[in-house]
PDB file of C-alpha atoms in Angstrom:
ATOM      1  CA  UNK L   1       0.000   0.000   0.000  1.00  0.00           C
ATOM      2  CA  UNK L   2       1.168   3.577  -0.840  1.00  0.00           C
ATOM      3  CA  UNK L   3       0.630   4.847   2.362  1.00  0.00           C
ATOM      4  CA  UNK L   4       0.827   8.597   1.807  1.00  0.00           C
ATOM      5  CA  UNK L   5      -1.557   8.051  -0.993  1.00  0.00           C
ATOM      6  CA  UNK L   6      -4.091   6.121   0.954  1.00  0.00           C
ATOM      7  CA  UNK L   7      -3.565   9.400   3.291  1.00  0.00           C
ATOM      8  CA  UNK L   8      -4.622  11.985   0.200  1.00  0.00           C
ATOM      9  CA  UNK L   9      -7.040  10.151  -0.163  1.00  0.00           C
ATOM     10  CA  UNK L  10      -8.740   9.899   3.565  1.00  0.00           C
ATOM     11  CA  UNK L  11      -8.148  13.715   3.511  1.00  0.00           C
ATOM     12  CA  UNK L  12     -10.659  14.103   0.270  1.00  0.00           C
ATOM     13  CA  UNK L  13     -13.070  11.205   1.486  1.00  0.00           C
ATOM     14  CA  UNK L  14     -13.351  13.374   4.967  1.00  0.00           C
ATOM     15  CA  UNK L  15     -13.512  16.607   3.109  1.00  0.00           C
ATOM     16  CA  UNK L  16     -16.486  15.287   1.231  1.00  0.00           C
ATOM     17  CA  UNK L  17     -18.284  14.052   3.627  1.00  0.00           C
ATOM     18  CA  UNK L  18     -18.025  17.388   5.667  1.00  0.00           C
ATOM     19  CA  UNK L  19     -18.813  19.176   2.717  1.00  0.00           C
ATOM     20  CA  UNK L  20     -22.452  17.963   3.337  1.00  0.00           C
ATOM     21  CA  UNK L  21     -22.865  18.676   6.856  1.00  0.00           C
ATOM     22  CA  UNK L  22     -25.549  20.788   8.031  1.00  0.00           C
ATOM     23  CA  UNK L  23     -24.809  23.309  10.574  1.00  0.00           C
ATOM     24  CA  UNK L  24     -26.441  21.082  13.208  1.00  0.00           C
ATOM     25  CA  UNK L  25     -24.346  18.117  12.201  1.00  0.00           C
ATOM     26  CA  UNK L  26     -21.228  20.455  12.598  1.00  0.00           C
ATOM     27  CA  UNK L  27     -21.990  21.682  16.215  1.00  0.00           C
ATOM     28  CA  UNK L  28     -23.081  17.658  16.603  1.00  0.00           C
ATOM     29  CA  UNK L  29     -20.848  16.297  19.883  1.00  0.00           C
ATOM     30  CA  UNK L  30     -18.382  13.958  18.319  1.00  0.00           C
ATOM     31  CA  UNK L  31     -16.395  10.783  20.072  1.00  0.00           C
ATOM     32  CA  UNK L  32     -13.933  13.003  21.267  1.00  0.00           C
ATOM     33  CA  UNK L  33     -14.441  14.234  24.588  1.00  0.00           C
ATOM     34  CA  UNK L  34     -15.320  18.234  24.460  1.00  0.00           C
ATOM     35  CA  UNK L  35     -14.884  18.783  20.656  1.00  0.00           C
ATOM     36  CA  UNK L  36     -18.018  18.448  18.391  1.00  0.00           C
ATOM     37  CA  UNK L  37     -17.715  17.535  14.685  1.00  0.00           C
ATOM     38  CA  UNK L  38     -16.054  21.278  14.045  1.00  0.00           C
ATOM     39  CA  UNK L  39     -13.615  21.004  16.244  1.00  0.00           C
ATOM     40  CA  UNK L  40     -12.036  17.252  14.859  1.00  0.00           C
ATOM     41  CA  UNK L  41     -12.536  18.908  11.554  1.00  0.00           C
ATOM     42  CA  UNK L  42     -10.548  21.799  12.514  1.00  0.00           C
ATOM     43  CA  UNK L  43      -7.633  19.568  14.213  1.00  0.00           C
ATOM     44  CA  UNK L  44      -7.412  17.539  11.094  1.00  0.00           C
ATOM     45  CA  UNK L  45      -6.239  20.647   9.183  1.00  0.00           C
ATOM     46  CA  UNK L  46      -4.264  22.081  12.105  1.00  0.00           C
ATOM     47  CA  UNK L  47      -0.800  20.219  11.193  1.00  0.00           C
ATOM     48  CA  UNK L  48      -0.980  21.590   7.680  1.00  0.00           C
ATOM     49  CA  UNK L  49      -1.488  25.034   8.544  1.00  0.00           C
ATOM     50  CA  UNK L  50       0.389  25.364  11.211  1.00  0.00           C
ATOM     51  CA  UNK L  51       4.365  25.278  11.427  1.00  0.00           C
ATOM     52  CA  UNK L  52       6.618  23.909  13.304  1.00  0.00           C
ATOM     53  CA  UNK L  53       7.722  27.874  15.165  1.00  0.00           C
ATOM     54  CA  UNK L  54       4.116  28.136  15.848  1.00  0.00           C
ATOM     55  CA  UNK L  55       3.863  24.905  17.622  1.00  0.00           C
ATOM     56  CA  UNK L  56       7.050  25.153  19.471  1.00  0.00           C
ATOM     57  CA  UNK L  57       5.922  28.738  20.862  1.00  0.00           C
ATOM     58  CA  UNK L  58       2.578  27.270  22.075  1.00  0.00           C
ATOM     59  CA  UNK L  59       3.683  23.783  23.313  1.00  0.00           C
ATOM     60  CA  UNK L  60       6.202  26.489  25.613  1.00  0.00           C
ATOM     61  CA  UNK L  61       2.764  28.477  26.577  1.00  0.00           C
ATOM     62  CA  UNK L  62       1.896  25.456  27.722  1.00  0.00           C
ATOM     63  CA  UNK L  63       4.537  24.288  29.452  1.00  0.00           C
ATOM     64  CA  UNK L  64       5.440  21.860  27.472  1.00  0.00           C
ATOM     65  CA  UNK L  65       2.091  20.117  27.613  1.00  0.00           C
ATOM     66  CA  UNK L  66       1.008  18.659  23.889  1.00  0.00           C
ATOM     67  CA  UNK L  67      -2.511  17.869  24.749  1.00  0.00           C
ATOM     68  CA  UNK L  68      -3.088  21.382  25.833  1.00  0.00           C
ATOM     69  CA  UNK L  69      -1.298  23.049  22.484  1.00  0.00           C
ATOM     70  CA  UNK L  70      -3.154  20.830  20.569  1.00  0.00           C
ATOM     71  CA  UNK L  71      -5.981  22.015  21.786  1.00  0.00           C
ATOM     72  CA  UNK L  72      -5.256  25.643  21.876  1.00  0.00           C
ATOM     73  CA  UNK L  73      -4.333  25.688  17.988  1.00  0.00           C
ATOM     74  CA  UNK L  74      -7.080  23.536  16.896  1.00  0.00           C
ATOM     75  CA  UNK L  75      -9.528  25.797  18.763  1.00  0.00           C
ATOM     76  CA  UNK L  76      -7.912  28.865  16.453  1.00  0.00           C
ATOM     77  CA  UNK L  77      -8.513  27.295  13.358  1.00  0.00           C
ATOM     78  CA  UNK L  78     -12.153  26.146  14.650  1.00  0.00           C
ATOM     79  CA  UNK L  79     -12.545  29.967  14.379  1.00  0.00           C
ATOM     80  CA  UNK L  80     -12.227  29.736  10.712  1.00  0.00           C
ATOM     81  CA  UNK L  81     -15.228  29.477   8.141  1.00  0.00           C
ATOM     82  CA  UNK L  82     -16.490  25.789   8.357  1.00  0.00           C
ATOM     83  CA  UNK L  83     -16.388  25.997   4.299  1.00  0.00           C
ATOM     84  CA  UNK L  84     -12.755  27.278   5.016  1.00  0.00           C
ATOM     85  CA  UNK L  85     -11.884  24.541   6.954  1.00  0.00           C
ATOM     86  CA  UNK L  86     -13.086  21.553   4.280  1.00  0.00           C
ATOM     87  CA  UNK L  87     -11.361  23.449   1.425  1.00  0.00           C
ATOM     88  CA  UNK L  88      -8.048  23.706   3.269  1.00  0.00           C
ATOM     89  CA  UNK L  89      -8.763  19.631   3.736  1.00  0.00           C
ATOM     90  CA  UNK L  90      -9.562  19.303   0.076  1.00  0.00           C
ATOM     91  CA  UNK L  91      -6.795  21.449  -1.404  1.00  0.00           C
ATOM     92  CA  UNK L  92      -3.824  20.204   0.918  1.00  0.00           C
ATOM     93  CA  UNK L  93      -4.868  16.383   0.908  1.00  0.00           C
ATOM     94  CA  UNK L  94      -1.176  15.501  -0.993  1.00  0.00           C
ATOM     95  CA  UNK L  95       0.410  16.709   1.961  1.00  0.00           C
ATOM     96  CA  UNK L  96       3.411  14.383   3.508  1.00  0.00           C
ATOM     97  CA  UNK L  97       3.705  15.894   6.936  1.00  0.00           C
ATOM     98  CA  UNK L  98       4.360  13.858   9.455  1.00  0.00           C
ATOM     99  CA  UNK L  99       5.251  14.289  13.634  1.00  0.00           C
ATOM    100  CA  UNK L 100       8.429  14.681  14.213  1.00  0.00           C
ATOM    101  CA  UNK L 101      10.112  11.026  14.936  1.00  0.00           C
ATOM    102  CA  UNK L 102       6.803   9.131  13.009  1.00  0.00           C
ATOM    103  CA  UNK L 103       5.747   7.559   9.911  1.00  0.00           C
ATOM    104  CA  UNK L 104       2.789   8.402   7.712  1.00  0.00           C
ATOM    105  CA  UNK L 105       1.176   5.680   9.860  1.00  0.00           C
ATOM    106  CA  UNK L 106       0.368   8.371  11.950  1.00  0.00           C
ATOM    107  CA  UNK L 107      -1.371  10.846   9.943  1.00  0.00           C
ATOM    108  CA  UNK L 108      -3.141   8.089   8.666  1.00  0.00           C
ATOM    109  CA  UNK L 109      -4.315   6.736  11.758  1.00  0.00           C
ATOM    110  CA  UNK L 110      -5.342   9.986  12.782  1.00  0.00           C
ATOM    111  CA  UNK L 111      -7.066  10.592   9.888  1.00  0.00           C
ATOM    112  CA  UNK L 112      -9.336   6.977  10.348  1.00  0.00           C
ATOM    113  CA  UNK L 113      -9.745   7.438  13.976  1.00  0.00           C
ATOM    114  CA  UNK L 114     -10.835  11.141  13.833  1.00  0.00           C
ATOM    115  CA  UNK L 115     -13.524  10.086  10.727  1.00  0.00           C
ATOM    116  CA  UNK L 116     -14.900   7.539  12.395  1.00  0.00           C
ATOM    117  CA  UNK L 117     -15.404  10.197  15.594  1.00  0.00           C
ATOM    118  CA  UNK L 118     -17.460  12.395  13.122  1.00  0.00           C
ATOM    119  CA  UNK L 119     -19.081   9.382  11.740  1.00  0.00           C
ATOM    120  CA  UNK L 120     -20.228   7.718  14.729  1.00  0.00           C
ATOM    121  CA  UNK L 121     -22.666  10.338  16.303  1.00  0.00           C
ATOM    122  CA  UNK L 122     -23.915  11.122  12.756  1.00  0.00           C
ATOM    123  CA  UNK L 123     -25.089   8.012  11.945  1.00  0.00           C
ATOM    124  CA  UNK L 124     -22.703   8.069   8.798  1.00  0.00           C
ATOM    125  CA  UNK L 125     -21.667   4.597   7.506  1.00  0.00           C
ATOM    126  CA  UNK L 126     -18.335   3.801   4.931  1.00  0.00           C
ATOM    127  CA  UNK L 127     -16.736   0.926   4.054  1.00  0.00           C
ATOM    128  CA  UNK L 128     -13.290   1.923   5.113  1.00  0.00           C
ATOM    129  CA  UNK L 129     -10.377  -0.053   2.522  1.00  0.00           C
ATOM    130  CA  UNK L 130      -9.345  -2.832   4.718  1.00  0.00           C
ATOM    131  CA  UNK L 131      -5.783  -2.428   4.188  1.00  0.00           C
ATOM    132  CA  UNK L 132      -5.574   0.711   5.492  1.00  0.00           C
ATOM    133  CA  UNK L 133      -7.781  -0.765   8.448  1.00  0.00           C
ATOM    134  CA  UNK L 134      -5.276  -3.197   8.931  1.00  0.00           C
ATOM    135  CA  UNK L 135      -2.403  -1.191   8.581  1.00  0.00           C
ATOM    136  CA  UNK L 136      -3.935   1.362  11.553  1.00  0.00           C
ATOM    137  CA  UNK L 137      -4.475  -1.589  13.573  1.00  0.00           C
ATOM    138  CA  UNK L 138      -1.148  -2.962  13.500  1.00  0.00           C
ATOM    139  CA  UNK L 139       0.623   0.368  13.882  1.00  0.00           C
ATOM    140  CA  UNK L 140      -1.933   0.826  17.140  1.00  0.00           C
ATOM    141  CA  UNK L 141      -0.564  -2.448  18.665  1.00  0.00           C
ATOM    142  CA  UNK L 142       3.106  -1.482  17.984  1.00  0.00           C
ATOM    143  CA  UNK L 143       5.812   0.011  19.885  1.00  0.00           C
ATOM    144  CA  UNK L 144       5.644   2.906  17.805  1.00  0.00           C
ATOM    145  CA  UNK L 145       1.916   4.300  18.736  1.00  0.00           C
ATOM    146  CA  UNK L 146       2.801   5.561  22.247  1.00  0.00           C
ATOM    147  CA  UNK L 147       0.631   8.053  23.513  1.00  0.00           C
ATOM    148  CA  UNK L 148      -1.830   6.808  20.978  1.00  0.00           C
ATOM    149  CA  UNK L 149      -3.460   3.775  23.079  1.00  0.00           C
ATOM    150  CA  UNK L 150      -4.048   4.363  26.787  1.00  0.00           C
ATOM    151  CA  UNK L 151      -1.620   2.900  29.007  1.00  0.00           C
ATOM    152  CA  UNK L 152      -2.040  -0.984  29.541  1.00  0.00           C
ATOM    153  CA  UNK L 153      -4.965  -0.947  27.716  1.00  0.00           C
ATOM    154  CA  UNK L 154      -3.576  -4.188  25.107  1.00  0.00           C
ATOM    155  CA  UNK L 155      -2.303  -6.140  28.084  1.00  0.00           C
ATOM    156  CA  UNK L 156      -3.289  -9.869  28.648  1.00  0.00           C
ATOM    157  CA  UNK L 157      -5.938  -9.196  25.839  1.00  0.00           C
ATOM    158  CA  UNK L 158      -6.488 -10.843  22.468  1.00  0.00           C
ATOM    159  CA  UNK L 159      -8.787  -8.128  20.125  1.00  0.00           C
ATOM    160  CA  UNK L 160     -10.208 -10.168  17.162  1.00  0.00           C
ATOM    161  CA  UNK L 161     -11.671  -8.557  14.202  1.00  0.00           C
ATOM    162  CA  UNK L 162     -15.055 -10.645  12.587  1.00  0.00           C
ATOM    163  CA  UNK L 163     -14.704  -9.203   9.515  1.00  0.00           C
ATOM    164  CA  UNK L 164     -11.307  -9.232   8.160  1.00  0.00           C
ATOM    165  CA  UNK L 165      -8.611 -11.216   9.074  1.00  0.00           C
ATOM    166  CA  UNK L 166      -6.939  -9.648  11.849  1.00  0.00           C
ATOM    167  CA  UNK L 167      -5.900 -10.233  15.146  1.00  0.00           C
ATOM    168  CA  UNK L 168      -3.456  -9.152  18.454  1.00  0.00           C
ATOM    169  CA  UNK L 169      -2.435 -10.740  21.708  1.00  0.00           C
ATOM    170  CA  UNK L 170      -3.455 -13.158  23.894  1.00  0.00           C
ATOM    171  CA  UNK L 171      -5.840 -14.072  26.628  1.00  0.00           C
ATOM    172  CA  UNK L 172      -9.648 -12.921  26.979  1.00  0.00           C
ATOM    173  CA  UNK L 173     -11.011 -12.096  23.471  1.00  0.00           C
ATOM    174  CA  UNK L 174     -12.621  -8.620  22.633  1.00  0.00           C
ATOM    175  CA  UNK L 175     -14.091  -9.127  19.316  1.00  0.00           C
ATOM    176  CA  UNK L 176     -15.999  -7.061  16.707  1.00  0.00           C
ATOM    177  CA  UNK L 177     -15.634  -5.084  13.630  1.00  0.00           C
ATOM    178  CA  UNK L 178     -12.498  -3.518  12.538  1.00  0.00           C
ATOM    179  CA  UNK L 179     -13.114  -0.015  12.894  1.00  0.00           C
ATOM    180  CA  UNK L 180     -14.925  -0.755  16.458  1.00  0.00           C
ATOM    181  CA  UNK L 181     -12.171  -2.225  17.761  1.00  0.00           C
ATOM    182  CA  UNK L 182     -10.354   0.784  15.853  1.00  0.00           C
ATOM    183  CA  UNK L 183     -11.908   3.381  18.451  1.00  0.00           C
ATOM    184  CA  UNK L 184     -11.686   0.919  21.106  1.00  0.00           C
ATOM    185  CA  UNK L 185      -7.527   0.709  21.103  1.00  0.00           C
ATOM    186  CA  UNK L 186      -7.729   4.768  21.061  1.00  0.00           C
ATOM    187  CA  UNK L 187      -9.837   4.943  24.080  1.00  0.00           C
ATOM    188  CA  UNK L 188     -13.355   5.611  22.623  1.00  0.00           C
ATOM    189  CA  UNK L 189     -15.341   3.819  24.837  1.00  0.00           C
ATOM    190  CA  UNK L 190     -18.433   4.365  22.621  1.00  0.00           C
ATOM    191  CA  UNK L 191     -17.124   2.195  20.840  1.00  0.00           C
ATOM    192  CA  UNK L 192     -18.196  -0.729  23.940  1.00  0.00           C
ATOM    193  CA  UNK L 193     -21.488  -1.399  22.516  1.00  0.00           C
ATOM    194  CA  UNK L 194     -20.622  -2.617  19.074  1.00  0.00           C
ATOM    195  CA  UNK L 195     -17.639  -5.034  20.856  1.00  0.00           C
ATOM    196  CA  UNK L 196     -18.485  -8.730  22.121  1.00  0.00           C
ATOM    197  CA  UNK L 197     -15.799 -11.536  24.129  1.00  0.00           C
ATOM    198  CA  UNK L 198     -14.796 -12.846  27.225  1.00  0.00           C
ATOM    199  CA  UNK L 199     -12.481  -9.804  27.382  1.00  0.00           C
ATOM    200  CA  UNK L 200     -15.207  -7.129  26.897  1.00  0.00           C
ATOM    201  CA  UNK L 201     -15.116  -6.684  31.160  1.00  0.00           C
ATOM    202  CA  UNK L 202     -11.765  -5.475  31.198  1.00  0.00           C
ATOM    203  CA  UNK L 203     -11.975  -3.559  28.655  1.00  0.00           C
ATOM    204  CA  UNK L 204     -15.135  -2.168  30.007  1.00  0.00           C
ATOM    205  CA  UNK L 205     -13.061  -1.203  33.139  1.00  0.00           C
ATOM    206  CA  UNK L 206     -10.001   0.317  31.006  1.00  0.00           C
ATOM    207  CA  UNK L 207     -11.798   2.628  29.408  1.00  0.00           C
ATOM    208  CA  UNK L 208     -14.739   3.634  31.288  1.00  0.00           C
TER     209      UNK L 208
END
């Protein structure tokens, strides 16, 4: 898989999709906690607008804190036109940024997990392209997603996808569709409901 590719086009899949959005599906809460549909849309154009000066000088006004920079420069360019905000999505899709000391696996990831938080409380179904599923997965249960997955949330777990052939770990089984289990390893625990397993308790208590 060309992974920055598969990125481009996530980026234009997303921007479409927002591109039809009513004004109450904008201000609609999404999966992450505090930021309605807006405000993922805004962080997903956030690393392509901003630069790297900018981000240093805010991540200092924060003391160092990511979370809290993140949040401060996404809420600047959820200030922007929501029209604004999808073309900027649209017209930068080819863009190869990545976090310093990552892979496009990143972006990529972010890019799934984030649609699937618009998706979700909208009632909005796709058929993501399984390898990029897989490919998100994977990177989630490496070494290299750190801050990603919530602290000791894979341990003595085996998460099973029904519908592709995937699978990590051992022990209890928490089993259910890709992208489910896609929100579940990035601490969404809306995504509880759609999951099934001998496992599903201690994952229940993980993430709730």
């Amino acid at each position: 898989m060309d992974t920055f590719a598969a990125i481009a086009d996530e980026r234009r899949t997303v921007a479409d999709m927002l591109s039809k959005l009513t004004v109450e599906q904008q201000t609609t809460p999404s999966l992450c906690t505090g930021w309605s549909v807006r405000d993922v849309a805004a962080h997903l154009v956030m690393p392509m607008e901003v630069g790297m000066p900018t981000f240093l000088l805010t991540m200092l006004a924060c003391r160092g804190d990511f979370d809290r920079a993140n949040v401060r420069l996404t809420r600047r360019q959820a200030e922007r036109p929501f029209e604004e905000i999808v073309e900027v999505l649209e017209r930068r899709a080819a863009s190869r940024f990545t976090p310093p000391g990552s892979g496009p696996e990143a972006p990529l990831t972010d890019l799934l997990v984030h649609g699937l938080d618009i998706r979700w409380p909208l009632g909005l179904a796709r058929e993501i392209p399984e390898e990029r599923v897989r490919a998100v997965l994977t990177f989630l249960t490496g070494r290299s997603a750190r801050g990603l997955v919530p602290r000791g949330l894979l341990a003595g777990l085996r998460f099973e996808a029904d519908d592709m052939d995937w699978v990590h770990g051992h022990g209890p089984v928490v089993r259910g569709r890709a992208e489910a289990l896609l929100l579940a390893l990035t601490g969404r625990g809306a995504a509880l409901g759609a999951l099934a397993g001998d496992g599903l308790p201690a994952l229940r208590v993980r993430l709730l």
